[in-house]
Amino acid sequence: MPYIARFVKADGTVVRGHYRWAAGARHEMAILAVAVAAIAVIGNGNVSSKGGQGHTPRPQKTGSYPITFADKGRAVKPRPQKSVTYPIRFPKVERKPVPRPSVVYPIRFETNGSGR
């Protein structure tokens, strides 16, 4: 948020210093506020009107541990085999030398007279 300093308008009105929001920031903040309010309303725990005691059901056990598998032996991994029996020749790629930069770094703009 940029700070706008105190100034006087052309008609003589004095405007005190203030912060100004960026363009579109109010719209973005309104969307964020609505999203936060929706999350607060929808995701406010699992409050139920049943029971009156505030009791919530606990999760039930769904599996039996330790997990055992029917196959007790170790599975044999298949060995990779060649998909073709003839050699595949790929064309040779000629490597070109990497060009070297002709500029010495760092570039100093104040010595080039650019006025930056």
JSON list of C-alpha atoms in Angstrom, two decimals:
[
{"chain": "A", "resi": 1, "resn": "MET", "atom": "CA", "xyz": [0.00, 0.00, 0.00]},
{"chain": "A", "resi": 2, "resn": "PRO", "atom": "CA", "xyz": [1.63, 3.24, -1.08]},
{"chain": "A", "resi": 3, "resn": "TYR", "atom": "CA", "xyz": [1.45, 6.25, 1.22]},
{"chain": "A", "resi": 4, "resn": "ILE", "atom": "CA", "xyz": [0.00, 9.41, -0.32]},
{"chain": "A", "resi": 5, "resn": "ALA", "atom": "CA", "xyz": [1.49, 12.47, 1.35]},
{"chain": "A", "resi": 6, "resn": "ARG", "atom": "CA", "xyz": [-0.54, 15.53, 2.39]},
{"chain": "A", "resi": 7, "resn": "PHE", "atom": "CA", "xyz": [-1.32, 17.83, -0.54]},
{"chain": "A", "resi": 8, "resn": "VAL", "atom": "CA", "xyz": [-3.59, 20.69, -1.62]},
{"chain": "A", "resi": 9, "resn": "LYS", "atom": "CA", "xyz": [-6.00, 20.31, -4.55]},
{"chain": "A", "resi": 10, "resn": "ALA", "atom": "CA", "xyz": [-6.37, 22.97, -7.26]},
{"chain": "A", "resi": 11, "resn": "ASP", "atom": "CA", "xyz": [-9.59, 24.24, -5.62]},
{"chain": "A", "resi": 12, "resn": "GLY", "atom": "CA", "xyz": [-7.81, 24.75, -2.28]},
{"chain": "A", "resi": 13, "resn": "THR", "atom": "CA", "xyz": [-9.01, 21.60, -0.51]},
{"chain": "A", "resi": 14, "resn": "VAL", "atom": "CA", "xyz": [-6.36, 20.17, 1.83]},
{"chain": "A", "resi": 15, "resn": "VAL", "atom": "CA", "xyz": [-6.05, 16.38, 1.65]},
{"chain": "A", "resi": 16, "resn": "ARG", "atom": "CA", "xyz": [-4.37, 14.75, 4.62]},
{"chain": "A", "resi": 17, "resn": "GLY", "atom": "CA", "xyz": [-1.80, 11.96, 4.14]},
{"chain": "A", "resi": 18, "resn": "HIS", "atom": "CA", "xyz": [-3.25, 8.48, 3.74]},
{"chain": "A", "resi": 19, "resn": "TYR", "atom": "CA", "xyz": [-2.54, 4.97, 2.48]},
{"chain": "A", "resi": 20, "resn": "ARG", "atom": "CA", "xyz": [-4.07, 3.97, -0.85]},
{"chain": "A", "resi": 21, "resn": "TRP", "atom": "CA", "xyz": [-4.89, 0.40, -1.79]},
{"chain": "A", "resi": 22, "resn": "ALA", "atom": "CA", "xyz": [-3.62, -0.92, -5.09]},
{"chain": "A", "resi": 23, "resn": "ALA", "atom": "CA", "xyz": [-6.03, -1.27, -8.01]},
{"chain": "A", "resi": 24, "resn": "GLY", "atom": "CA", "xyz": [-8.33, -4.25, -7.47]},
{"chain": "A", "resi": 25, "resn": "ALA", "atom": "CA", "xyz": [-7.15, -4.87, -3.91]},
{"chain": "A", "resi": 26, "resn": "ARG", "atom": "CA", "xyz": [-10.55, -4.16, -2.36]},
{"chain": "A", "resi": 27, "resn": "HIS", "atom": "CA", "xyz": [-12.21, -6.65, -4.69]},
{"chain": "A", "resi": 28, "resn": "GLU", "atom": "CA", "xyz": [-9.58, -9.28, -3.89]},
{"chain": "A", "resi": 29, "resn": "MET", "atom": "CA", "xyz": [-9.95, -8.63, -0.14]},
{"chain": "A", "resi": 30, "resn": "ALA", "atom": "CA", "xyz": [-13.74, -8.98, -0.41]},
{"chain": "A", "resi": 31, "resn": "ILE", "atom": "CA", "xyz": [-13.36, -12.36, -2.15]},
{"chain": "A", "resi": 32, "resn": "LEU", "atom": "CA", "xyz": [-10.90, -13.48, 0.53]},
{"chain": "A", "resi": 33, "resn": "ALA", "atom": "CA", "xyz": [-13.23, -12.37, 3.33]},
{"chain": "A", "resi": 34, "resn": "VAL", "atom": "CA", "xyz": [-16.16, -14.29, 1.80]},
{"chain": "A", "resi": 35, "resn": "ALA", "atom": "CA", "xyz": [-13.99, -17.40, 1.41]},
{"chain": "A", "resi": 36, "resn": "VAL", "atom": "CA", "xyz": [-12.80, -17.20, 5.04]},
{"chain": "A", "resi": 37, "resn": "ALA", "atom": "CA", "xyz": [-16.37, -16.71, 6.26]},
{"chain": "A", "resi": 38, "resn": "ALA", "atom": "CA", "xyz": [-17.56, -19.70, 4.20]},
{"chain": "A", "resi": 39, "resn": "ILE", "atom": "CA", "xyz": [-14.79, -21.90, 5.60]},
{"chain": "A", "resi": 40, "resn": "ALA", "atom": "CA", "xyz": [-15.62, -20.79, 9.14]},
{"chain": "A", "resi": 41, "resn": "VAL", "atom": "CA", "xyz": [-19.33, -21.57, 8.66]},
{"chain": "A", "resi": 42, "resn": "ILE", "atom": "CA", "xyz": [-18.97, -24.85, 6.74]},
{"chain": "A", "resi": 43, "resn": "GLY", "atom": "CA", "xyz": [-15.92, -26.29, 8.46]},
{"chain": "A", "resi": 44, "resn": "ASN", "atom": "CA", "xyz": [-16.90, -25.57, 12.06]},
{"chain": "A", "resi": 45, "resn": "GLY", "atom": "CA", "xyz": [-16.31, -29.12, 13.30]},
{"chain": "A", "resi": 46, "resn": "ASN", "atom": "CA", "xyz": [-18.90, -31.89, 13.25]},
{"chain": "A", "resi": 47, "resn": "VAL", "atom": "CA", "xyz": [-21.46, -30.24, 15.50]},
{"chain": "A", "resi": 48, "resn": "SER", "atom": "CA", "xyz": [-24.65, -32.26, 15.64]},
{"chain": "A", "resi": 49, "resn": "SER", "atom": "CA", "xyz": [-28.08, -31.45, 17.01]},
{"chain": "A", "resi": 50, "resn": "LYS", "atom": "CA", "xyz": [-28.58, -35.12, 17.94]},
{"chain": "A", "resi": 51, "resn": "GLY", "atom": "CA", "xyz": [-27.91, -36.38, 21.44]},
{"chain": "A", "resi": 52, "resn": "GLY", "atom": "CA", "xyz": [-27.49, -33.01, 23.06]},
{"chain": "A", "resi": 53, "resn": "GLN", "atom": "CA", "xyz": [-24.35, -34.21, 24.85]},
{"chain": "A", "resi": 54, "resn": "GLY", "atom": "CA", "xyz": [-21.91, -33.20, 22.10]},
{"chain": "A", "resi": 55, "resn": "HIS", "atom": "CA", "xyz": [-20.96, -36.88, 21.69]},
{"chain": "A", "resi": 56, "resn": "THR", "atom": "CA", "xyz": [-19.51, -37.68, 18.29]},
{"chain": "A", "resi": 57, "resn": "PRO", "atom": "CA", "xyz": [-19.04, -41.22, 16.99]},
{"chain": "A", "resi": 58, "resn": "ARG", "atom": "CA", "xyz": [-15.50, -42.58, 17.04]},
{"chain": "A", "resi": 59, "resn": "PRO", "atom": "CA", "xyz": [-13.91, -44.17, 13.98]},
{"chain": "A", "resi": 60, "resn": "GLN", "atom": "CA", "xyz": [-14.20, -47.95, 13.74]},
{"chain": "A", "resi": 61, "resn": "LYS", "atom": "CA", "xyz": [-11.35, -50.36, 13.05]},
{"chain": "A", "resi": 62, "resn": "THR", "atom": "CA", "xyz": [-11.47, -51.45, 9.39]},
{"chain": "A", "resi": 63, "resn": "GLY", "atom": "CA", "xyz": [-8.45, -53.75, 9.05]},
{"chain": "A", "resi": 64, "resn": "SER", "atom": "CA", "xyz": [-6.74, -56.58, 10.90]},
{"chain": "A", "resi": 65, "resn": "TYR", "atom": "CA", "xyz": [-3.06, -56.28, 11.60]},
{"chain": "A", "resi": 66, "resn": "PRO", "atom": "CA", "xyz": [-0.47, -57.63, 10.93]},
{"chain": "A", "resi": 67, "resn": "ILE", "atom": "CA", "xyz": [-1.28, -57.96, 7.27]},
{"chain": "A", "resi": 68, "resn": "THR", "atom": "CA", "xyz": [-0.46, -61.41, 5.84]},
{"chain": "A", "resi": 69, "resn": "PHE", "atom": "CA", "xyz": [-0.47, -62.56, 2.25]},
{"chain": "A", "resi": 70, "resn": "ALA", "atom": "CA", "xyz": [-1.47, -65.99, 0.92]},
{"chain": "A", "resi": 71, "resn": "ASP", "atom": "CA", "xyz": [1.79, -66.41, -1.03]},
{"chain": "A", "resi": 72, "resn": "LYS", "atom": "CA", "xyz": [4.47, -67.19, 1.59]},
{"chain": "A", "resi": 73, "resn": "GLY", "atom": "CA", "xyz": [7.30, -67.76, -0.91]},
{"chain": "A", "resi": 74, "resn": "ARG", "atom": "CA", "xyz": [9.37, -65.04, -2.49]},
{"chain": "A", "resi": 75, "resn": "ALA", "atom": "CA", "xyz": [8.37, -64.06, -5.97]},
{"chain": "A", "resi": 76, "resn": "VAL", "atom": "CA", "xyz": [11.08, -64.49, -8.59]},
{"chain": "A", "resi": 77, "resn": "LYS", "atom": "CA", "xyz": [11.79, -61.31, -10.47]},
{"chain": "A", "resi": 78, "resn": "PRO", "atom": "CA", "xyz": [11.79, -61.76, -14.23]},
{"chain": "A", "resi": 79, "resn": "ARG", "atom": "CA", "xyz": [15.17, -61.00, -15.78]},
{"chain": "A", "resi": 80, "resn": "PRO", "atom": "CA", "xyz": [15.21, -58.36, -18.50]},
{"chain": "A", "resi": 81, "resn": "GLN", "atom": "CA", "xyz": [15.64, -59.71, -22.00]},
{"chain": "A", "resi": 82, "resn": "LYS", "atom": "CA", "xyz": [16.58, -58.04, -25.23]},
{"chain": "A", "resi": 83, "resn": "SER", "atom": "CA", "xyz": [13.58, -57.06, -27.32]},
{"chain": "A", "resi": 84, "resn": "VAL", "atom": "CA", "xyz": [15.47, -57.54, -30.61]},
{"chain": "A", "resi": 85, "resn": "THR", "atom": "CA", "xyz": [18.39, -59.75, -31.55]},
{"chain": "A", "resi": 86, "resn": "TYR", "atom": "CA", "xyz": [20.01, -57.48, -34.14]},
{"chain": "A", "resi": 87, "resn": "PRO", "atom": "CA", "xyz": [22.13, -54.42, -33.23]},
{"chain": "A", "resi": 88, "resn": "ILE", "atom": "CA", "xyz": [20.51, -51.01, -33.54]},
{"chain": "A", "resi": 89, "resn": "ARG", "atom": "CA", "xyz": [22.89, -48.33, -34.79]},
{"chain": "A", "resi": 90, "resn": "PHE", "atom": "CA", "xyz": [22.15, -44.72, -33.98]},
{"chain": "A", "resi": 91, "resn": "PRO", "atom": "CA", "xyz": [23.61, -41.85, -36.02]},
{"chain": "A", "resi": 92, "resn": "LYS", "atom": "CA", "xyz": [26.61, -40.10, -34.53]},
{"chain": "A", "resi": 93, "resn": "VAL", "atom": "CA", "xyz": [26.01, -36.57, -33.31]},
{"chain": "A", "resi": 94, "resn": "GLU", "atom": "CA", "xyz": [28.79, -34.11, -33.98]},
{"chain": "A", "resi": 95, "resn": "ARG", "atom": "CA", "xyz": [29.39, -31.77, -31.11]},
{"chain": "A", "resi": 96, "resn": "LYS", "atom": "CA", "xyz": [30.04, -28.15, -31.99]},
{"chain": "A", "resi": 97, "resn": "PRO", "atom": "CA", "xyz": [32.23, -26.03, -29.74]},
{"chain": "A", "resi": 98, "resn": "VAL", "atom": "CA", "xyz": [30.37, -23.76, -27.37]},
{"chain": "A", "resi": 99, "resn": "PRO", "atom": "CA", "xyz": [30.72, -20.09, -28.37]},
{"chain": "A", "resi": 100, "resn": "ARG", "atom": "CA", "xyz": [32.48, -17.96, -25.80]},
{"chain": "A", "resi": 101, "resn": "PRO", "atom": "CA", "xyz": [30.92, -14.62, -24.83]},
{"chain": "A", "resi": 102, "resn": "SER", "atom": "CA", "xyz": [32.66, -11.58, -26.23]},
{"chain": "A", "resi": 103, "resn": "VAL", "atom": "CA", "xyz": [31.51, -9.40, -23.31]},
{"chain": "A", "resi": 104, "resn": "VAL", "atom": "CA", "xyz": [33.46, -9.16, -20.07]},
{"chain": "A", "resi": 105, "resn": "TYR", "atom": "CA", "xyz": [31.20, -9.30, -17.02]},
{"chain": "A", "resi": 106, "resn": "PRO", "atom": "CA", "xyz": [30.11, -7.51, -14.90]},
{"chain": "A", "resi": 107, "resn": "ILE", "atom": "CA", "xyz": [28.87, -4.76, -17.19]},
{"chain": "A", "resi": 108, "resn": "ARG", "atom": "CA", "xyz": [29.10, -1.41, -15.43]},
{"chain": "A", "resi": 109, "resn": "PHE", "atom": "CA", "xyz": [26.58, 1.01, -16.87]},
{"chain": "A", "resi": 110, "resn": "GLU", "atom": "CA", "xyz": [27.96, 4.08, -15.12]},
{"chain": "A", "resi": 111, "resn": "THR", "atom": "CA", "xyz": [31.20, 3.74, -17.10]},
{"chain": "A", "resi": 112, "resn": "ASN", "atom": "CA", "xyz": [29.32, 3.39, -20.43]},
{"chain": "A", "resi": 113, "resn": "GLY", "atom": "CA", "xyz": [27.67, 6.79, -20.08]},
{"chain": "A", "resi": 114, "resn": "SER", "atom": "CA", "xyz": [24.12, 5.44, -20.14]},
{"chain": "A", "resi": 115, "resn": "GLY", "atom": "CA", "xyz": [23.09, 7.58, -17.16]},
{"chain": "A", "resi": 116, "resn": "ARG", "atom": "CA", "xyz": [21.21, 4.90, -15.27]}
]
